[in-house]
PDB file of N, CA, C and O in Angstrom:
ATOM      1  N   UNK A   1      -4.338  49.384 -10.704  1.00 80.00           N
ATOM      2  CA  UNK A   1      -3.948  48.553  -9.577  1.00 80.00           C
ATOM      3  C   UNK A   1      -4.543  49.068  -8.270  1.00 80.00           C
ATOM      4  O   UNK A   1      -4.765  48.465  -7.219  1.00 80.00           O
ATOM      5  N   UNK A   2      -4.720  50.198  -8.573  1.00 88.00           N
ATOM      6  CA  UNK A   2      -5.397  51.092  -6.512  1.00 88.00           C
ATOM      7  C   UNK A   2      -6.834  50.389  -6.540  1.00 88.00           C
ATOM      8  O   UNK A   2      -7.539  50.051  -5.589  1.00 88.00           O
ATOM      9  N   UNK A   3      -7.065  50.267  -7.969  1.00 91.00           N
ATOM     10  CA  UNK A   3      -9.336  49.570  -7.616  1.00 91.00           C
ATOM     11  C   UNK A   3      -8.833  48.218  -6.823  1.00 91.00           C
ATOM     12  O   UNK A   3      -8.952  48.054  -5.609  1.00 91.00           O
ATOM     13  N   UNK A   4      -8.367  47.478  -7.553  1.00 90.00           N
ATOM     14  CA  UNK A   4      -8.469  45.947  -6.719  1.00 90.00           C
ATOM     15  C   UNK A   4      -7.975  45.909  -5.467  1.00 90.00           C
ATOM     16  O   UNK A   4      -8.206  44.940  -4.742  1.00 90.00           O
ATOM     17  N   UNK A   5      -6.982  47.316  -4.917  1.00 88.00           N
ATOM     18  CA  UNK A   5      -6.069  47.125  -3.569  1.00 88.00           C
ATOM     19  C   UNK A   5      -7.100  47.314  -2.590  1.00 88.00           C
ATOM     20  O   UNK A   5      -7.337  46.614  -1.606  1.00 88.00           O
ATOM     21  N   UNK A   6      -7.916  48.767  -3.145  1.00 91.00           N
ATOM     22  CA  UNK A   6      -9.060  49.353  -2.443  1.00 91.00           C
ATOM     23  C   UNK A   6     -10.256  48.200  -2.057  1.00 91.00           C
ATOM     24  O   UNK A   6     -10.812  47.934  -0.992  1.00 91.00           O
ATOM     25  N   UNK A   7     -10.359  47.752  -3.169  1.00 91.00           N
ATOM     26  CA  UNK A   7     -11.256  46.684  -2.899  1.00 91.00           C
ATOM     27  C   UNK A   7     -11.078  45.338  -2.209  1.00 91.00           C
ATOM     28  O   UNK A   7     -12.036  44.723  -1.741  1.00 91.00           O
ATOM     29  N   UNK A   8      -9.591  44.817  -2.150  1.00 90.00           N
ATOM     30  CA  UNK A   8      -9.755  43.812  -1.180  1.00 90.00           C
ATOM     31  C   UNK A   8      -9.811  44.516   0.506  1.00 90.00           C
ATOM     32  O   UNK A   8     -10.527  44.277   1.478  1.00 90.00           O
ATOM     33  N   UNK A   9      -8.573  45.563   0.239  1.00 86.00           N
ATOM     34  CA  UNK A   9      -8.504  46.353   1.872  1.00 86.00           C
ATOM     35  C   UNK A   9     -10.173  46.555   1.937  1.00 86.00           C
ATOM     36  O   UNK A   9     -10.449  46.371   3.123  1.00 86.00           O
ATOM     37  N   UNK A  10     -11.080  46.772   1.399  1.00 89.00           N
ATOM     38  CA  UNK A  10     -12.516  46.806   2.004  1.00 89.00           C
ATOM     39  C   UNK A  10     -12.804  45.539   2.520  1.00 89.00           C
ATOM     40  O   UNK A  10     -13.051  45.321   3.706  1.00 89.00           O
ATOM     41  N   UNK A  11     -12.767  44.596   1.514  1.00 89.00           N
ATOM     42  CA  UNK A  11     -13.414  43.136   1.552  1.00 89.00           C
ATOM     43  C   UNK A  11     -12.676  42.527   3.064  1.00 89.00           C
ATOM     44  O   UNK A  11     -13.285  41.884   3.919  1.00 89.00           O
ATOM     45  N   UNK A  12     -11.242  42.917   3.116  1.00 81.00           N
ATOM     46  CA  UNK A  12     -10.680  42.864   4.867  1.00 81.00           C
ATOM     47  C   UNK A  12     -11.399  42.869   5.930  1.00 81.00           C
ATOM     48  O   UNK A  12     -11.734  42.039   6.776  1.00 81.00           O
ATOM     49  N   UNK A  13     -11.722  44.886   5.559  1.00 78.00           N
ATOM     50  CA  UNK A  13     -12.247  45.365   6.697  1.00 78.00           C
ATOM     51  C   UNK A  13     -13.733  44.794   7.006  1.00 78.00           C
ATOM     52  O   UNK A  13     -14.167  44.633   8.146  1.00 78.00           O
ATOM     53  N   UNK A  14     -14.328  44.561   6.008  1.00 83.00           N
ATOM     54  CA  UNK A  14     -15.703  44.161   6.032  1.00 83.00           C
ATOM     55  C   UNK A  14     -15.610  42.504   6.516  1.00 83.00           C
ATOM     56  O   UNK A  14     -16.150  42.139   7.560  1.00 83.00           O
ATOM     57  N   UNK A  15     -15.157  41.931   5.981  1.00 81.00           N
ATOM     58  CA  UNK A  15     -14.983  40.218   7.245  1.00 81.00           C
ATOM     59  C   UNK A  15     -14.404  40.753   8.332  1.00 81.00           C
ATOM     60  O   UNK A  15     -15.218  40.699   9.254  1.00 81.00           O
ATOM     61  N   UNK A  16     -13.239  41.318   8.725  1.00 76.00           N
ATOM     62  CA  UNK A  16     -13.284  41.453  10.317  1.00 76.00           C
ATOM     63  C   UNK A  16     -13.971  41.972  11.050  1.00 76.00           C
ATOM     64  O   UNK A  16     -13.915  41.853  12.273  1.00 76.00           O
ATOM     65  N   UNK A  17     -15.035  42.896  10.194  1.00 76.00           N
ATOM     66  CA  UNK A  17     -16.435  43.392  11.451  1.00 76.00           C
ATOM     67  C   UNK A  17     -17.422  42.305  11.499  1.00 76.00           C
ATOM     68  O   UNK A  17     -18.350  42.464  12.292  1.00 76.00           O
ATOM     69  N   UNK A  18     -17.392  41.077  10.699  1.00 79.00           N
ATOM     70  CA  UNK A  18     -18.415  40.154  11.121  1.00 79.00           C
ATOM     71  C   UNK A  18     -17.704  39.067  12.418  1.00 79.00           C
ATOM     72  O   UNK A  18     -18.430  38.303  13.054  1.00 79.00           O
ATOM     73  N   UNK A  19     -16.425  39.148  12.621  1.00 72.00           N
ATOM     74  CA  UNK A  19     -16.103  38.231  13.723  1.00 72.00           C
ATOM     75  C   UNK A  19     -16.494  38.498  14.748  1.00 72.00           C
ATOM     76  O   UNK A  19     -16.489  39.609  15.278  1.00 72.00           O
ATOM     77  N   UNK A  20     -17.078  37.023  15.365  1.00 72.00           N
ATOM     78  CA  UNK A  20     -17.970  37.526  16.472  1.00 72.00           C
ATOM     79  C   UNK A  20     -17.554  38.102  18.103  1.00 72.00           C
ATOM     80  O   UNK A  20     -18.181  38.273  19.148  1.00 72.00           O
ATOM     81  N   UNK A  21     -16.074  38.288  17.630  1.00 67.00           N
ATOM     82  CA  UNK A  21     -15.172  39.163  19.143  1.00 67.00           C
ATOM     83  C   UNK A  21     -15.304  40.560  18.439  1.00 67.00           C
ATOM     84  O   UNK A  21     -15.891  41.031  17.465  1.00 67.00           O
ATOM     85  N   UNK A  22     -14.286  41.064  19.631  1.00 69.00           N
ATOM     86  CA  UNK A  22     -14.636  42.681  19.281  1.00 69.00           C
ATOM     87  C   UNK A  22     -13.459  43.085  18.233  1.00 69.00           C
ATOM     88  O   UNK A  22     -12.358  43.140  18.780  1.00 69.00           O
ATOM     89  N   UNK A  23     -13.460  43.416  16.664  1.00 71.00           N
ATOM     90  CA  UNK A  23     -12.866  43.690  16.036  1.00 71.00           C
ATOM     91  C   UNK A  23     -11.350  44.220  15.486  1.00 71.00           C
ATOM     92  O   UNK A  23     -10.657  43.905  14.518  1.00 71.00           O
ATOM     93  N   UNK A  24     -11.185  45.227  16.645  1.00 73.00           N
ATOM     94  CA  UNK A  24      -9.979  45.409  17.557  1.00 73.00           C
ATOM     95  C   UNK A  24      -9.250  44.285  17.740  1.00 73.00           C
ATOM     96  O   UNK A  24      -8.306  44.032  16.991  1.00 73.00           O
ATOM     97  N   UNK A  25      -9.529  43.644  18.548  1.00 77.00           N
ATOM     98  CA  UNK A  25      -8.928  42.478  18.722  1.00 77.00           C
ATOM     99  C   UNK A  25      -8.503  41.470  17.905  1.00 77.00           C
ATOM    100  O   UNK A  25      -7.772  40.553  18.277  1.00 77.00           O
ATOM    101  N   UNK A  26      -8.823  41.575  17.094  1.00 76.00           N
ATOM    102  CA  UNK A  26      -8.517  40.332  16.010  1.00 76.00           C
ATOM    103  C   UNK A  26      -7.745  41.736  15.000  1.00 76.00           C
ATOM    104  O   UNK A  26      -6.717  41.479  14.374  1.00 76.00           O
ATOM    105  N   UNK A  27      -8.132  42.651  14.960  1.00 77.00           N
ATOM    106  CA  UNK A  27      -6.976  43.426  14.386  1.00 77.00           C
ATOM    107  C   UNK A  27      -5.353  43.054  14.853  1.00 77.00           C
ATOM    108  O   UNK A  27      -4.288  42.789  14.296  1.00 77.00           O
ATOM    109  N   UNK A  28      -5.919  43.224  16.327  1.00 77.00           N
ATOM    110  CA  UNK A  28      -4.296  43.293  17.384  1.00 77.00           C
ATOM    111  C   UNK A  28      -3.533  42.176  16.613  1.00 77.00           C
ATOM    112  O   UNK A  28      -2.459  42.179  16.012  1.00 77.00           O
ATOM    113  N   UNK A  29      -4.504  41.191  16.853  1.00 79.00           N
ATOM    114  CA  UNK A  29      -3.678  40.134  16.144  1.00 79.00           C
ATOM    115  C   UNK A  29      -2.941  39.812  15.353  1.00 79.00           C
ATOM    116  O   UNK A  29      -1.888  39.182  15.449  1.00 79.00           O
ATOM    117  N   UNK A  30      -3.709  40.437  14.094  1.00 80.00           N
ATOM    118  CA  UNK A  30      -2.980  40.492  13.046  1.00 80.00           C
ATOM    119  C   UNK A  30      -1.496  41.648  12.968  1.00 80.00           C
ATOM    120  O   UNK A  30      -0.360  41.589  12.497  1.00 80.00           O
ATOM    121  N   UNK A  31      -1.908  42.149  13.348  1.00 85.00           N
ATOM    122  CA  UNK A  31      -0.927  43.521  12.990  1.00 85.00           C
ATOM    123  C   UNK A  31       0.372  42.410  14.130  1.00 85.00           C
ATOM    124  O   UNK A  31       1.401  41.959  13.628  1.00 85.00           O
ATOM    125  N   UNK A  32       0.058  42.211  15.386  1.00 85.00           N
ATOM    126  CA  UNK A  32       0.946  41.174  15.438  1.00 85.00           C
ATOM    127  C   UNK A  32       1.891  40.465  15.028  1.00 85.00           C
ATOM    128  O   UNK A  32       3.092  40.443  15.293  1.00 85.00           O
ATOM    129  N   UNK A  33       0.962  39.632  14.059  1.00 86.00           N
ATOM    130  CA  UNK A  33       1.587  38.387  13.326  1.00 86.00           C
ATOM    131  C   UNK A  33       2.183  39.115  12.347  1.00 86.00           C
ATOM    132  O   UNK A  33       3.367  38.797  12.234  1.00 86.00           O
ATOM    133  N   UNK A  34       1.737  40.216  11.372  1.00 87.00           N
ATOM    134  CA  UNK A  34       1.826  40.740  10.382  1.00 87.00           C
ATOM    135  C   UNK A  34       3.899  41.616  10.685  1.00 87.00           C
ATOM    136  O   UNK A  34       4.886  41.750   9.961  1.00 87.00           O
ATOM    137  N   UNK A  35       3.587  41.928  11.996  1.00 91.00           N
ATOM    138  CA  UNK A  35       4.895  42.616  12.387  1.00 91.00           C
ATOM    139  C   UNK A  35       6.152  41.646  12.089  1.00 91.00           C
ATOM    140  O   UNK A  35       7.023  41.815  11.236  1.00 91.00           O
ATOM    141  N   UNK A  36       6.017  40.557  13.035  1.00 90.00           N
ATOM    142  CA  UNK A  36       6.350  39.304  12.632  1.00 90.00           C
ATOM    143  C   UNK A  36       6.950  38.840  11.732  1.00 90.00           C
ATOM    144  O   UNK A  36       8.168  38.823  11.558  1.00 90.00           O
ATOM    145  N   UNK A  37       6.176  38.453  11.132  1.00 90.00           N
ATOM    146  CA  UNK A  37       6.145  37.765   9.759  1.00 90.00           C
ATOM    147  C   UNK A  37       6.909  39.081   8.265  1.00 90.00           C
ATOM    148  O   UNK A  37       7.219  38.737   7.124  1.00 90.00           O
ATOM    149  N   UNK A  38       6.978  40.155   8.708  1.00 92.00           N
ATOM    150  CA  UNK A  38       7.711  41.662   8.039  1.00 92.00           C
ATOM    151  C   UNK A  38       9.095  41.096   8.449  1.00 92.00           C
ATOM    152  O   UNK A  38       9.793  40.718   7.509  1.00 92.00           O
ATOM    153  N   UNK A  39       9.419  41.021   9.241  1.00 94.00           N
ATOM    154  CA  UNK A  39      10.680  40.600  10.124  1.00 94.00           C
ATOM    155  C   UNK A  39      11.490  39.578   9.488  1.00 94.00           C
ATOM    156  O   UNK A  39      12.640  39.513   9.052  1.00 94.00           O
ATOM    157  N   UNK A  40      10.434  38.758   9.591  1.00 92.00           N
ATOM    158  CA  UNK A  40      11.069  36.993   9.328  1.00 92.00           C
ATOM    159  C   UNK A  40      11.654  37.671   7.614  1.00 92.00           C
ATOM    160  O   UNK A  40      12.836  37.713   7.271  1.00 92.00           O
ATOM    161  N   UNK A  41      10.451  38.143   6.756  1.00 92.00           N
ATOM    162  CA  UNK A  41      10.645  38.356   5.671  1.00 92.00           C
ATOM    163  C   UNK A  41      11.669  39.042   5.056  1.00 92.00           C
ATOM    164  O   UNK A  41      12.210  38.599   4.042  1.00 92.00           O
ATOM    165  N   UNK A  42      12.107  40.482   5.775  1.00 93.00           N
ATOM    166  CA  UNK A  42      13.245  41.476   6.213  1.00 93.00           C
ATOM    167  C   UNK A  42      14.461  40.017   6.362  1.00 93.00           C
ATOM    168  O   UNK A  42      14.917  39.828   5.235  1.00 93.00           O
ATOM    169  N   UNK A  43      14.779  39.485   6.898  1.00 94.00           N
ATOM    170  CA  UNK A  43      15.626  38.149   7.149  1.00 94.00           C
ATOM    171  C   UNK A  43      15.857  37.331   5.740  1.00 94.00           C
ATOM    172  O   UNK A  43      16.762  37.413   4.910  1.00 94.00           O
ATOM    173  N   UNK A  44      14.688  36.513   5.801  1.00 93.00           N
ATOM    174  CA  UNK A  44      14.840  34.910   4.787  1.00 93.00           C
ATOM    175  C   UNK A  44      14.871  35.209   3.475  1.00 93.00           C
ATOM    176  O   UNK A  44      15.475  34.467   2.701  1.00 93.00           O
ATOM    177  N   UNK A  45      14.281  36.239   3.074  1.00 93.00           N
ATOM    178  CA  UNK A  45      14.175  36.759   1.643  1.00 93.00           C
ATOM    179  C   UNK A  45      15.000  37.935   1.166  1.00 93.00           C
ATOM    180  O   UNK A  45      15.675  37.815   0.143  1.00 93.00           O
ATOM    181  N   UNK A  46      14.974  39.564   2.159  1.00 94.00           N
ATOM    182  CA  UNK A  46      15.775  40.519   1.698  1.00 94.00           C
ATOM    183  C   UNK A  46      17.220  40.126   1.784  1.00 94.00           C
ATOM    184  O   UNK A  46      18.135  40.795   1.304  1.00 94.00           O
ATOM    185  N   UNK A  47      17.377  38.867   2.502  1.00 93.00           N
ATOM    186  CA  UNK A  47      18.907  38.172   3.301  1.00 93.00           C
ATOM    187  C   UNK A  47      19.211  39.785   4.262  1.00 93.00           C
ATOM    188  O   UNK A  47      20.398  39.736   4.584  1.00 93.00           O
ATOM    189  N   UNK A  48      18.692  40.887   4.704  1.00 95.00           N
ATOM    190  CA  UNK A  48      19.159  41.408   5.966  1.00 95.00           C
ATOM    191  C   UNK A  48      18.612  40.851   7.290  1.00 95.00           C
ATOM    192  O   UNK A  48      17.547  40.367   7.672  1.00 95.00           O
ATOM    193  N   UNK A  49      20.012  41.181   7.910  1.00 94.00           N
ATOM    194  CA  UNK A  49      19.958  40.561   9.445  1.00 94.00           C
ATOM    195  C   UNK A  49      19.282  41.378  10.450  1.00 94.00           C
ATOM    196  O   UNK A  49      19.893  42.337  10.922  1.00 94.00           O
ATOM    197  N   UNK A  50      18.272  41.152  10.777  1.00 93.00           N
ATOM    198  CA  UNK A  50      17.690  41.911  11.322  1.00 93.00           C
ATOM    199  C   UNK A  50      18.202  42.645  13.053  1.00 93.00           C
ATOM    200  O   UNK A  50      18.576  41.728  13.784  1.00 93.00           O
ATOM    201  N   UNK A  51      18.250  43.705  13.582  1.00 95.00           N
ATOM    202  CA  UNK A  51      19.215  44.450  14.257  1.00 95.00           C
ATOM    203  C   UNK A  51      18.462  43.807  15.958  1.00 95.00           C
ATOM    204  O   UNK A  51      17.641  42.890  15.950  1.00 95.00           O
ATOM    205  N   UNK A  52      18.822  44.330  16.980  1.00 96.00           N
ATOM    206  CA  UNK A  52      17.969  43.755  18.330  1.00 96.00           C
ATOM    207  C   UNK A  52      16.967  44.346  18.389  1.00 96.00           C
ATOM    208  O   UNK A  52      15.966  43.741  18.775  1.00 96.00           O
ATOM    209  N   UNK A  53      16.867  45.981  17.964  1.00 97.00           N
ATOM    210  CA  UNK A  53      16.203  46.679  18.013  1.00 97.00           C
ATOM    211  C   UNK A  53      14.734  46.232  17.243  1.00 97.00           C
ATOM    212  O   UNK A  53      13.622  46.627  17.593  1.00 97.00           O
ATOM    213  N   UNK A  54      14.996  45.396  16.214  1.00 95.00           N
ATOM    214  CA  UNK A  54      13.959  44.722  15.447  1.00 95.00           C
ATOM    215  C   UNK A  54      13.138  43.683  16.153  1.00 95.00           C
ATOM    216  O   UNK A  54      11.930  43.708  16.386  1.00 95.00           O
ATOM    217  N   UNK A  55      14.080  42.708  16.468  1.00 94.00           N
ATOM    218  CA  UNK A  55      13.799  41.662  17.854  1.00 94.00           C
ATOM    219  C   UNK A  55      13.062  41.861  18.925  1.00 94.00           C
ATOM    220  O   UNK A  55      12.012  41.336  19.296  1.00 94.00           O
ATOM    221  N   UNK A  56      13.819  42.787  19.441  1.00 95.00           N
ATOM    222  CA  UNK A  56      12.582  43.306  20.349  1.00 95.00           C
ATOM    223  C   UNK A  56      11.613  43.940  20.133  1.00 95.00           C
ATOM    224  O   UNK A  56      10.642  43.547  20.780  1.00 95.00           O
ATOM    225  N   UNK A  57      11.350  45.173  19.186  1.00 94.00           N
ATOM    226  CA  UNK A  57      10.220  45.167  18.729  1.00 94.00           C
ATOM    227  C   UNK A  57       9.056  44.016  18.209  1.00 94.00           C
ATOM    228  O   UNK A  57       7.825  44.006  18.166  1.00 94.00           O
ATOM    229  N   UNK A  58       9.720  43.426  17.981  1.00 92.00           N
ATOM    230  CA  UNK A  58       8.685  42.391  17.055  1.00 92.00           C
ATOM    231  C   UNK A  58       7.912  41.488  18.496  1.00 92.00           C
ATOM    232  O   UNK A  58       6.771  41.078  18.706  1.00 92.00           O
ATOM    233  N   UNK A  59       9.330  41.456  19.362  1.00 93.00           N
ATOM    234  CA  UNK A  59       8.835  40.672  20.851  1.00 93.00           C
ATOM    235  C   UNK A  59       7.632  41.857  21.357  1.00 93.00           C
ATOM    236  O   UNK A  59       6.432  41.602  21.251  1.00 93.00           O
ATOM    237  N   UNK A  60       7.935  42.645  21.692  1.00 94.00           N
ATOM    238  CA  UNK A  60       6.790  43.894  21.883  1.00 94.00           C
ATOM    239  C   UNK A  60       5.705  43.669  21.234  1.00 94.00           C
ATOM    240  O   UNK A  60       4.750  43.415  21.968  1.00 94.00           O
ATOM    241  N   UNK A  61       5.544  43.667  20.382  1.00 91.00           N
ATOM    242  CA  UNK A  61       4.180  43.432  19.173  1.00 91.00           C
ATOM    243  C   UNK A  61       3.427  42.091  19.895  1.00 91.00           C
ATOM    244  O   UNK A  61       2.359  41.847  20.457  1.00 91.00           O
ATOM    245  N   UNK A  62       4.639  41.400  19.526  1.00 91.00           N
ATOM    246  CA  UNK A  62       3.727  39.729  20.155  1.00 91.00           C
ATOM    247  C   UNK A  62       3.620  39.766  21.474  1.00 91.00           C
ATOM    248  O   UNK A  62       2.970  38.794  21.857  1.00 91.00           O
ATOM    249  N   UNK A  63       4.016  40.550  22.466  1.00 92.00           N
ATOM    250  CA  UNK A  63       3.484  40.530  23.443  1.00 92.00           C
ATOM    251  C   UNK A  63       2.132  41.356  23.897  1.00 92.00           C
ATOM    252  O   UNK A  63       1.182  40.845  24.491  1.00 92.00           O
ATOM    253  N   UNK A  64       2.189  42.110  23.680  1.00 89.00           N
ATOM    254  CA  UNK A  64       1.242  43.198  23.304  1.00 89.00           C
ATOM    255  C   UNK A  64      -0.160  42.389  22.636  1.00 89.00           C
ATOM    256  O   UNK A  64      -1.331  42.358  23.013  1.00 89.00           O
ATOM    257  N   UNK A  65       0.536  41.775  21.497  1.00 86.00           N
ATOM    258  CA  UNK A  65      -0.642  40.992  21.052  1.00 86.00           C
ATOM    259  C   UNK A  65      -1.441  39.910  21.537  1.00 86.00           C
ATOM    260  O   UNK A  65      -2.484  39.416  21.110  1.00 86.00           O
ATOM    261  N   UNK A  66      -0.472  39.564  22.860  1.00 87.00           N
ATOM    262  CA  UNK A  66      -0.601  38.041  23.065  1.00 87.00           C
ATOM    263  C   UNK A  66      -1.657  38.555  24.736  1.00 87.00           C
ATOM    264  O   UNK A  66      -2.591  37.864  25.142  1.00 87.00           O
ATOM    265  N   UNK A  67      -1.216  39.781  25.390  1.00 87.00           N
ATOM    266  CA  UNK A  67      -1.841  40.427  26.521  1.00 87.00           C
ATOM    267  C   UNK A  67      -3.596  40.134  26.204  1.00 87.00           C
ATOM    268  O   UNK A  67      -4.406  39.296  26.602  1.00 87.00           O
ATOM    269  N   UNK A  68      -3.663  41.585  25.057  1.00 83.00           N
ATOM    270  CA  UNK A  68      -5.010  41.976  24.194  1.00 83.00           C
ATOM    271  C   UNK A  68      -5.801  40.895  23.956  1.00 83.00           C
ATOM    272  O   UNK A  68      -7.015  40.858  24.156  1.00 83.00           O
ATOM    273  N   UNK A  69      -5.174  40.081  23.564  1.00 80.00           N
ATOM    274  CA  UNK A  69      -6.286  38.375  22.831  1.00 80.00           C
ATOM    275  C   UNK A  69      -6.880  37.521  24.152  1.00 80.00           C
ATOM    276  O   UNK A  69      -7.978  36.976  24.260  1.00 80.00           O
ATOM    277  N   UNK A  70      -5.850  37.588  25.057  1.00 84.00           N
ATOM    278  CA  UNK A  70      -5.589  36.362  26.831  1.00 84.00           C
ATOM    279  C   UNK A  70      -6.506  37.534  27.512  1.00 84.00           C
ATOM    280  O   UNK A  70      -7.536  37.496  28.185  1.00 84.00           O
ATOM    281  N   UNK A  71      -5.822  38.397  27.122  1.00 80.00           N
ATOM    282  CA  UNK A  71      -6.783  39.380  28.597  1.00 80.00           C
ATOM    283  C   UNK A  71      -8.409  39.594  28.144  1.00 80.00           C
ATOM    284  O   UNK A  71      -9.168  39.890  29.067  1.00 80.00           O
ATOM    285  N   UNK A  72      -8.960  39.471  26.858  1.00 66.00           N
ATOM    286  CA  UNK A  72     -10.152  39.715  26.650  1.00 66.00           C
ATOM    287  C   UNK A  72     -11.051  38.476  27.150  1.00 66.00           C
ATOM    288  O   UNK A  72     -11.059  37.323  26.720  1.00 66.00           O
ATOM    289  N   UNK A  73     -11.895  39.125  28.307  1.00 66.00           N
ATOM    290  CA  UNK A  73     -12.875  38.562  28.595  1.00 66.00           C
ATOM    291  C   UNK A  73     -13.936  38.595  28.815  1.00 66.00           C
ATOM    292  O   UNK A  73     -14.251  38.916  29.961  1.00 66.00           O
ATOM    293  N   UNK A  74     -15.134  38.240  27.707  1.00 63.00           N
ATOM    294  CA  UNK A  74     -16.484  39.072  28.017  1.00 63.00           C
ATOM    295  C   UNK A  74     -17.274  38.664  29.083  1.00 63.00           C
ATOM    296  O   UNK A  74     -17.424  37.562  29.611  1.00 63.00           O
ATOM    297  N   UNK A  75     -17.734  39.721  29.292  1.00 58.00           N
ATOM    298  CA  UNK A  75     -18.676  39.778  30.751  1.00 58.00           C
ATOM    299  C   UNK A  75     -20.243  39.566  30.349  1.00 58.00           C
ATOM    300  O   UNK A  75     -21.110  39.568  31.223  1.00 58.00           O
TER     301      UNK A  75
END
């Protein structure tokens, strides 16, 4: 099971260095959404309620994420 994990986590990393922004950035993103979407999942599926401390983190993430993506502007 680690060959195919290894190998998609490559096949990942290797399409997000062809996007034509700066790589980072579309990381931010994800890890973002990815925080997110851990959360929602932590919730709708484990059925735990997720604490404020979660909430706001997750608000942190998406803000953070949402700065990084709006604020990039190439020169």
């Amino acid at each position: 099971m680690l060959v195919p994990a290894a190998c998609s986590l490559a096949l990942f990393a290797w399409l997000l260095s062809l996007h034509p922004t700066a790589a980072g950035r579309v990381s931010a993103a994800y890890g973002g959404v990815y925080i997110t979407v851990a959360l929602l999942w932590l919730w709708l599926v484990d059925s735990v309620r997720p604490t404020v401390w979660d909430v706001v983190g997750g608000g942190v993430c998406l803000l953070g994420m949402t700065i990084i993506i709006l604020g990039a502007h190439p020169t």
